[in-house]
PDB file of C-alpha atoms in Angstrom:
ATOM      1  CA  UNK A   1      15.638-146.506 -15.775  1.00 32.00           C
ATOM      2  CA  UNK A   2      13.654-145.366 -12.902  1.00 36.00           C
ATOM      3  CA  UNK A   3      11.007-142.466 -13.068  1.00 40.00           C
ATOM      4  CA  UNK A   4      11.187-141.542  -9.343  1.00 40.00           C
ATOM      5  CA  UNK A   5       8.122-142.786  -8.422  1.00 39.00           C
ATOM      6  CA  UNK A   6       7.905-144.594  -5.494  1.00 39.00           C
ATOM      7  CA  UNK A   7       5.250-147.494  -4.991  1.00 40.00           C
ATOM      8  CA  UNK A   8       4.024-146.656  -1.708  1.00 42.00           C
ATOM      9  CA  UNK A   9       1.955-143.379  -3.453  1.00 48.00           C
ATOM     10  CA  UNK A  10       3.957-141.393  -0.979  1.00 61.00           C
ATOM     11  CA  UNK A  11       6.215-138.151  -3.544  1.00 68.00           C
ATOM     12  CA  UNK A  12       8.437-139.831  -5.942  1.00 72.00           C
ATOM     13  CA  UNK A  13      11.917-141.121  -4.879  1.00 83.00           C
ATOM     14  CA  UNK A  14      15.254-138.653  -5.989  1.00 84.00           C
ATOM     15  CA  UNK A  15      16.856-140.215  -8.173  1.00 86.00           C
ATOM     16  CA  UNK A  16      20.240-139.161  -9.240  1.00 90.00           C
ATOM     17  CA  UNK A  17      20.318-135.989 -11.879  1.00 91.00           C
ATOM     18  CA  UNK A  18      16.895-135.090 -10.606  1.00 90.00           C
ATOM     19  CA  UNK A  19      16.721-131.662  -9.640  1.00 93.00           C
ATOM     20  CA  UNK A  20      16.628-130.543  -6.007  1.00 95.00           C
ATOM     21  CA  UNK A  21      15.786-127.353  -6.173  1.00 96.00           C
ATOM     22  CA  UNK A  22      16.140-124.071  -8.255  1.00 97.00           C
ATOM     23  CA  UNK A  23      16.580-121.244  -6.622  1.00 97.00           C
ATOM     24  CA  UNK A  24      15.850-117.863  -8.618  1.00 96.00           C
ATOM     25  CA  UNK A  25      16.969-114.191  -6.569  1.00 96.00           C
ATOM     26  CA  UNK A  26      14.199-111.945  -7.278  1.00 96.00           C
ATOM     27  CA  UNK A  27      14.485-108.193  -7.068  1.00 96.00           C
ATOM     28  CA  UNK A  28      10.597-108.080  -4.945  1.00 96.00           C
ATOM     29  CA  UNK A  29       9.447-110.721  -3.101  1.00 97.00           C
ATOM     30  CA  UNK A  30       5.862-109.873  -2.867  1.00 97.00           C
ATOM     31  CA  UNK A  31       5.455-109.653  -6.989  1.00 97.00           C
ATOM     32  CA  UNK A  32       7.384-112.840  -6.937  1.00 97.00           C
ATOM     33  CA  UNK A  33       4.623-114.336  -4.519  1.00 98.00           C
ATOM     34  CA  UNK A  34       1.694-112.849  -6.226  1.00 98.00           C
ATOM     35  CA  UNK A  35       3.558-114.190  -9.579  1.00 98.00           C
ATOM     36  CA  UNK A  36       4.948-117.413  -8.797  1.00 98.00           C
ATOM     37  CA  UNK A  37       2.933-118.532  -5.767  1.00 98.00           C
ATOM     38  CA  UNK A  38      -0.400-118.074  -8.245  1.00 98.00           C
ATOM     39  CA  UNK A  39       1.121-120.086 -10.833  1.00 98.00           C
ATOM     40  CA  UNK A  40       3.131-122.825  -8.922  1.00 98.00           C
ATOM     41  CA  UNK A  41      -0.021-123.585  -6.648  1.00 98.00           C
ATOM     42  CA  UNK A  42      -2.067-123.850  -9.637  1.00 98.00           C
ATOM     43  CA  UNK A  43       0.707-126.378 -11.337  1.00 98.00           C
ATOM     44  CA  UNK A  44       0.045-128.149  -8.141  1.00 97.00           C
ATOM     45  CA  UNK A  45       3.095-127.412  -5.775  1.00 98.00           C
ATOM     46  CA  UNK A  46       2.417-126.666  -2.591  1.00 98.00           C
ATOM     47  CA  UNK A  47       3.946-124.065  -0.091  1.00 98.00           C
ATOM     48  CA  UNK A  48       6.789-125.461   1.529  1.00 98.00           C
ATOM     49  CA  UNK A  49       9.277-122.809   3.196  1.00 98.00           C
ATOM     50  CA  UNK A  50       8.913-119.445   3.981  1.00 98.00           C
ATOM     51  CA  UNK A  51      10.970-116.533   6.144  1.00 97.00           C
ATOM     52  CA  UNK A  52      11.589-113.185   5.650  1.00 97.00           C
ATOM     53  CA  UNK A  53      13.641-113.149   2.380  1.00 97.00           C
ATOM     54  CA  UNK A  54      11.949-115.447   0.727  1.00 98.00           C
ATOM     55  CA  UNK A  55       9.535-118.598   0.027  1.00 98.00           C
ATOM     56  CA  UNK A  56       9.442-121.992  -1.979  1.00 98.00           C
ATOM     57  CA  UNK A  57       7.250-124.032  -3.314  1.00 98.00           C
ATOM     58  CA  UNK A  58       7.724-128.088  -3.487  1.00 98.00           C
ATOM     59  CA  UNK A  59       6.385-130.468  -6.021  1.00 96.00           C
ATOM     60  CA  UNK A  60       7.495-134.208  -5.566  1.00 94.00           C
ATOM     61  CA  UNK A  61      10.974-133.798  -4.376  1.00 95.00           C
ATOM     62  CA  UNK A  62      12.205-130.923  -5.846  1.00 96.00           C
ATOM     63  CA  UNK A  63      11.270-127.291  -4.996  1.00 97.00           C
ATOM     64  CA  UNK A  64      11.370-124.178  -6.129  1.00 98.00           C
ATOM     65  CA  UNK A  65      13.117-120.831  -3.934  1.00 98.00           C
ATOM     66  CA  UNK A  66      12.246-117.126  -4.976  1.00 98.00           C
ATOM     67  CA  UNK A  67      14.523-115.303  -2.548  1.00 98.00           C
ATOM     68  CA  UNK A  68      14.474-111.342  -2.445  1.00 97.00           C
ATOM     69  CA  UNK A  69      18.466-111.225  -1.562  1.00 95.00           C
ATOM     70  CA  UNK A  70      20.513-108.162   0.092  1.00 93.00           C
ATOM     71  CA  UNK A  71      23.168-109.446  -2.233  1.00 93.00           C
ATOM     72  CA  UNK A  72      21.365-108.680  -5.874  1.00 89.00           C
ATOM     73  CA  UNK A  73      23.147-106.266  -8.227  1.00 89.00           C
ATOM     74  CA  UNK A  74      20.117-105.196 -10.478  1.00 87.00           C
ATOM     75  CA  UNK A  75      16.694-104.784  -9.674  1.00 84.00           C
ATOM     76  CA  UNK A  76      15.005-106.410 -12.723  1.00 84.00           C
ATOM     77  CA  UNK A  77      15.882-109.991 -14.597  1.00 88.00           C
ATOM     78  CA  UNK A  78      16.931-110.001 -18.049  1.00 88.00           C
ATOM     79  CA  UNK A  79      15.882-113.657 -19.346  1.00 89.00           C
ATOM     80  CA  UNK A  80      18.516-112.465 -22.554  1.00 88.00           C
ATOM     81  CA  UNK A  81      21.641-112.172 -20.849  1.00 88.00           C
ATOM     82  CA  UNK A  82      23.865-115.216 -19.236  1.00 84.00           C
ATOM     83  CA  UNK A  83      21.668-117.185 -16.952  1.00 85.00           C
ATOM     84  CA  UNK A  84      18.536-117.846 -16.762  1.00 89.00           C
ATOM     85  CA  UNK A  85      16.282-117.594 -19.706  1.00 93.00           C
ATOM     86  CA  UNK A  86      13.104-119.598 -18.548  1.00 95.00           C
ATOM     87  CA  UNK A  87      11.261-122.436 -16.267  1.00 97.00           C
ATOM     88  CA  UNK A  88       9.445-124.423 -18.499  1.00 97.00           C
ATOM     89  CA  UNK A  89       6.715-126.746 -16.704  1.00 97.00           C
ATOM     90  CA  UNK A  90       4.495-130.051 -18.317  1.00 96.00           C
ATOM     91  CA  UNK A  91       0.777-128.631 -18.001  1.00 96.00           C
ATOM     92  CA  UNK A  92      -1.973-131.427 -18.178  1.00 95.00           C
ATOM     93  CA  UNK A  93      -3.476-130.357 -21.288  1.00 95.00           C
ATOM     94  CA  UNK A  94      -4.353-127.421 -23.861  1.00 96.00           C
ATOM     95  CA  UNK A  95      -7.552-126.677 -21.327  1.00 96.00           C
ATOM     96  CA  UNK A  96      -5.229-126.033 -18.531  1.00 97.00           C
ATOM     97  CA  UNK A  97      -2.733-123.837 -20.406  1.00 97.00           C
ATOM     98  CA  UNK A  98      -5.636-121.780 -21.624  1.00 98.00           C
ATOM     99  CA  UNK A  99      -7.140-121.819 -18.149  1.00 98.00           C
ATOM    100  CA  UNK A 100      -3.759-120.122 -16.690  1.00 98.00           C
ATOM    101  CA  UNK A 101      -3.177-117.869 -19.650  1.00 98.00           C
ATOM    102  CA  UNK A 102      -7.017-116.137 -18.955  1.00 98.00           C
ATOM    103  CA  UNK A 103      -5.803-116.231 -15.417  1.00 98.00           C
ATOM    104  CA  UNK A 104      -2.194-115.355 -15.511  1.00 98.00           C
ATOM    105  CA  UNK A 105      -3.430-111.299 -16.110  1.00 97.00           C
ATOM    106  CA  UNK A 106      -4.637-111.143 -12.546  1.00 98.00           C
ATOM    107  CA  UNK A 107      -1.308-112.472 -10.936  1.00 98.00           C
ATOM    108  CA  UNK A 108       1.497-110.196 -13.052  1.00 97.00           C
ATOM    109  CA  UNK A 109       1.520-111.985 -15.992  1.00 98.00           C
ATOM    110  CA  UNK A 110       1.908-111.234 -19.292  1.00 98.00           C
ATOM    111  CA  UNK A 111       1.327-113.198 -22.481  1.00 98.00           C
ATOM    112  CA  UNK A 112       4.515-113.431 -24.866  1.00 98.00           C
ATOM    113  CA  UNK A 113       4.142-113.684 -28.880  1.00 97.00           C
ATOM    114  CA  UNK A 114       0.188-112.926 -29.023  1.00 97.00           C
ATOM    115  CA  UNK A 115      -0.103-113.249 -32.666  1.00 97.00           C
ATOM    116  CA  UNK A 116       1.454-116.927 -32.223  1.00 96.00           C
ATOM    117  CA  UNK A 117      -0.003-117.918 -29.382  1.00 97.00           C
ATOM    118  CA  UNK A 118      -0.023-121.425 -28.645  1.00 97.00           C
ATOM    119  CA  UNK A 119       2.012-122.570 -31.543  1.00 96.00           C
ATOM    120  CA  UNK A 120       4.790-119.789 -30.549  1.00 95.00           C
ATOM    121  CA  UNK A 121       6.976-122.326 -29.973  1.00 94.00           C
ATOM    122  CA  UNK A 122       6.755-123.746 -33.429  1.00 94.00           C
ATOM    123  CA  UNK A 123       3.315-126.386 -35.118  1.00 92.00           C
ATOM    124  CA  UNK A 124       4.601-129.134 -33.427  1.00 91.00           C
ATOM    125  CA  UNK A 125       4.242-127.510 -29.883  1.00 93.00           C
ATOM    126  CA  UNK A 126       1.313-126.368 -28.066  1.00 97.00           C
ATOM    127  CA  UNK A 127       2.409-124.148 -25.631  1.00 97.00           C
ATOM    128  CA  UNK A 128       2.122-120.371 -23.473  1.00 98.00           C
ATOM    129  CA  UNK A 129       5.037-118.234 -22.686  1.00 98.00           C
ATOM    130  CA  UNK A 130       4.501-115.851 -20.133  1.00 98.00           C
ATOM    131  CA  UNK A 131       6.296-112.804 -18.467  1.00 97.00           C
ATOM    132  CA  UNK A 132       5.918-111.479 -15.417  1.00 97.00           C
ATOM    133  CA  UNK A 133       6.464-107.890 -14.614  1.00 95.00           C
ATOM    134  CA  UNK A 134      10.266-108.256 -13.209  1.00 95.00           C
ATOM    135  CA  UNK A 135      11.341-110.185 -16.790  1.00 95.00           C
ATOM    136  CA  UNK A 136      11.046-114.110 -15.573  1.00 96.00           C
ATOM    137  CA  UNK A 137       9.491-115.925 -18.238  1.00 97.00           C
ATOM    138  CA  UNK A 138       7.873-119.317 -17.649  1.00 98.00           C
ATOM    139  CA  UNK A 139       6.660-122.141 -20.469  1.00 98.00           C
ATOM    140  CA  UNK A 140       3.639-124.022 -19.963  1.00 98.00           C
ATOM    141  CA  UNK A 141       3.592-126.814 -22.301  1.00 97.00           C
ATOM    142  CA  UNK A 142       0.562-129.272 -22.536  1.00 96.00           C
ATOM    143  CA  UNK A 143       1.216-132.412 -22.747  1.00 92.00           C
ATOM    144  CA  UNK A 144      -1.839-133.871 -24.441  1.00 84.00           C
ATOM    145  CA  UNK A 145      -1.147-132.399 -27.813  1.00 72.00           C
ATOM    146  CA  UNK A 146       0.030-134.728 -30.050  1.00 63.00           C
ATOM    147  CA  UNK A 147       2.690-132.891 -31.784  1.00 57.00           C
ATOM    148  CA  UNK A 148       4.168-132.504 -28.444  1.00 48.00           C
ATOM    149  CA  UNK A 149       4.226-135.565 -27.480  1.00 49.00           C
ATOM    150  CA  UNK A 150       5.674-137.116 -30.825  1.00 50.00           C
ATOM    151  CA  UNK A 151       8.270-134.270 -30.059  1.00 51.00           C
ATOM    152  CA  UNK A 152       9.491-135.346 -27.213  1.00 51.00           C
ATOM    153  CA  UNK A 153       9.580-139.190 -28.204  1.00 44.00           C
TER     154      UNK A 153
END
């Protein structure tokens, strides 16, 4: 099976199944850039579209739309009813989650589950799950920790 990854160092090759892009209808697009743009750009996408409704962020070949739409029906997400409950994206190691979760204040977010924080996800998971201030909540899993990793295996 192929990962993607093309040998030319150049972003990975889609493969079929691979993602192309999410797109997620936000009910403010400036929170969603002060949100999202902090954390994707951190995670190592880079800007890649942007107009008046809206902006995304690519990583490899998929990428990732936050569009304020005329369209929307509610003004706030609710991760607990049909759709979407949360993006959930590998993080390089337990250093880096912590290093977003001291940052993640400053850019809308909001640590989920405290008092279990990082094992919220259960021991053999090491793990932040953040909220932002319009309800989207994101999962940064390291992938370094070895209960993770034996998880996933």
């Amino acid at each position: 099976m192929s990962d993607g990854s093309s040998s030319s160092g150049s972003s990975p090759r889609p493969v079929t199944g691979m993602l192309h892009h999410v797109e997620v209808w936000v009910p403010d697009l400036e929170r969603a850039v002060a949100s999202f743009g902090w954390l994707l750009e951190a995670l190592g996408y880079e800007p890649f579209q942007s107009w008046a409704d809206g902006r995304s962020w690519r990583l490899g070949p998929t990428y990732l739309v936050f569009e304020q739409s005329p369209a929307l029906t509610a003004d706030r997400h609710d991760r607990c009813r049909p759709g979407l409950n949360h993006l959930a994206f590998h993080v390089e190691g337990a250093e880096t989650v912590e290093r977003l979760v001291a940052g993640a204040g400053l850019h809308g977010w909001s640590l989920m589950f405290p008092a279990l924080h990082p094992h919220a996800g259960g021991d053999r998971t090491y793990a932040a799950y953040l909220v932002n201030a319009d309800g989207f909540e994101v999962e940064l899993v390291a992938a370094d920790h070895p209960a993770s990793a034996a998880a996933e295996s």
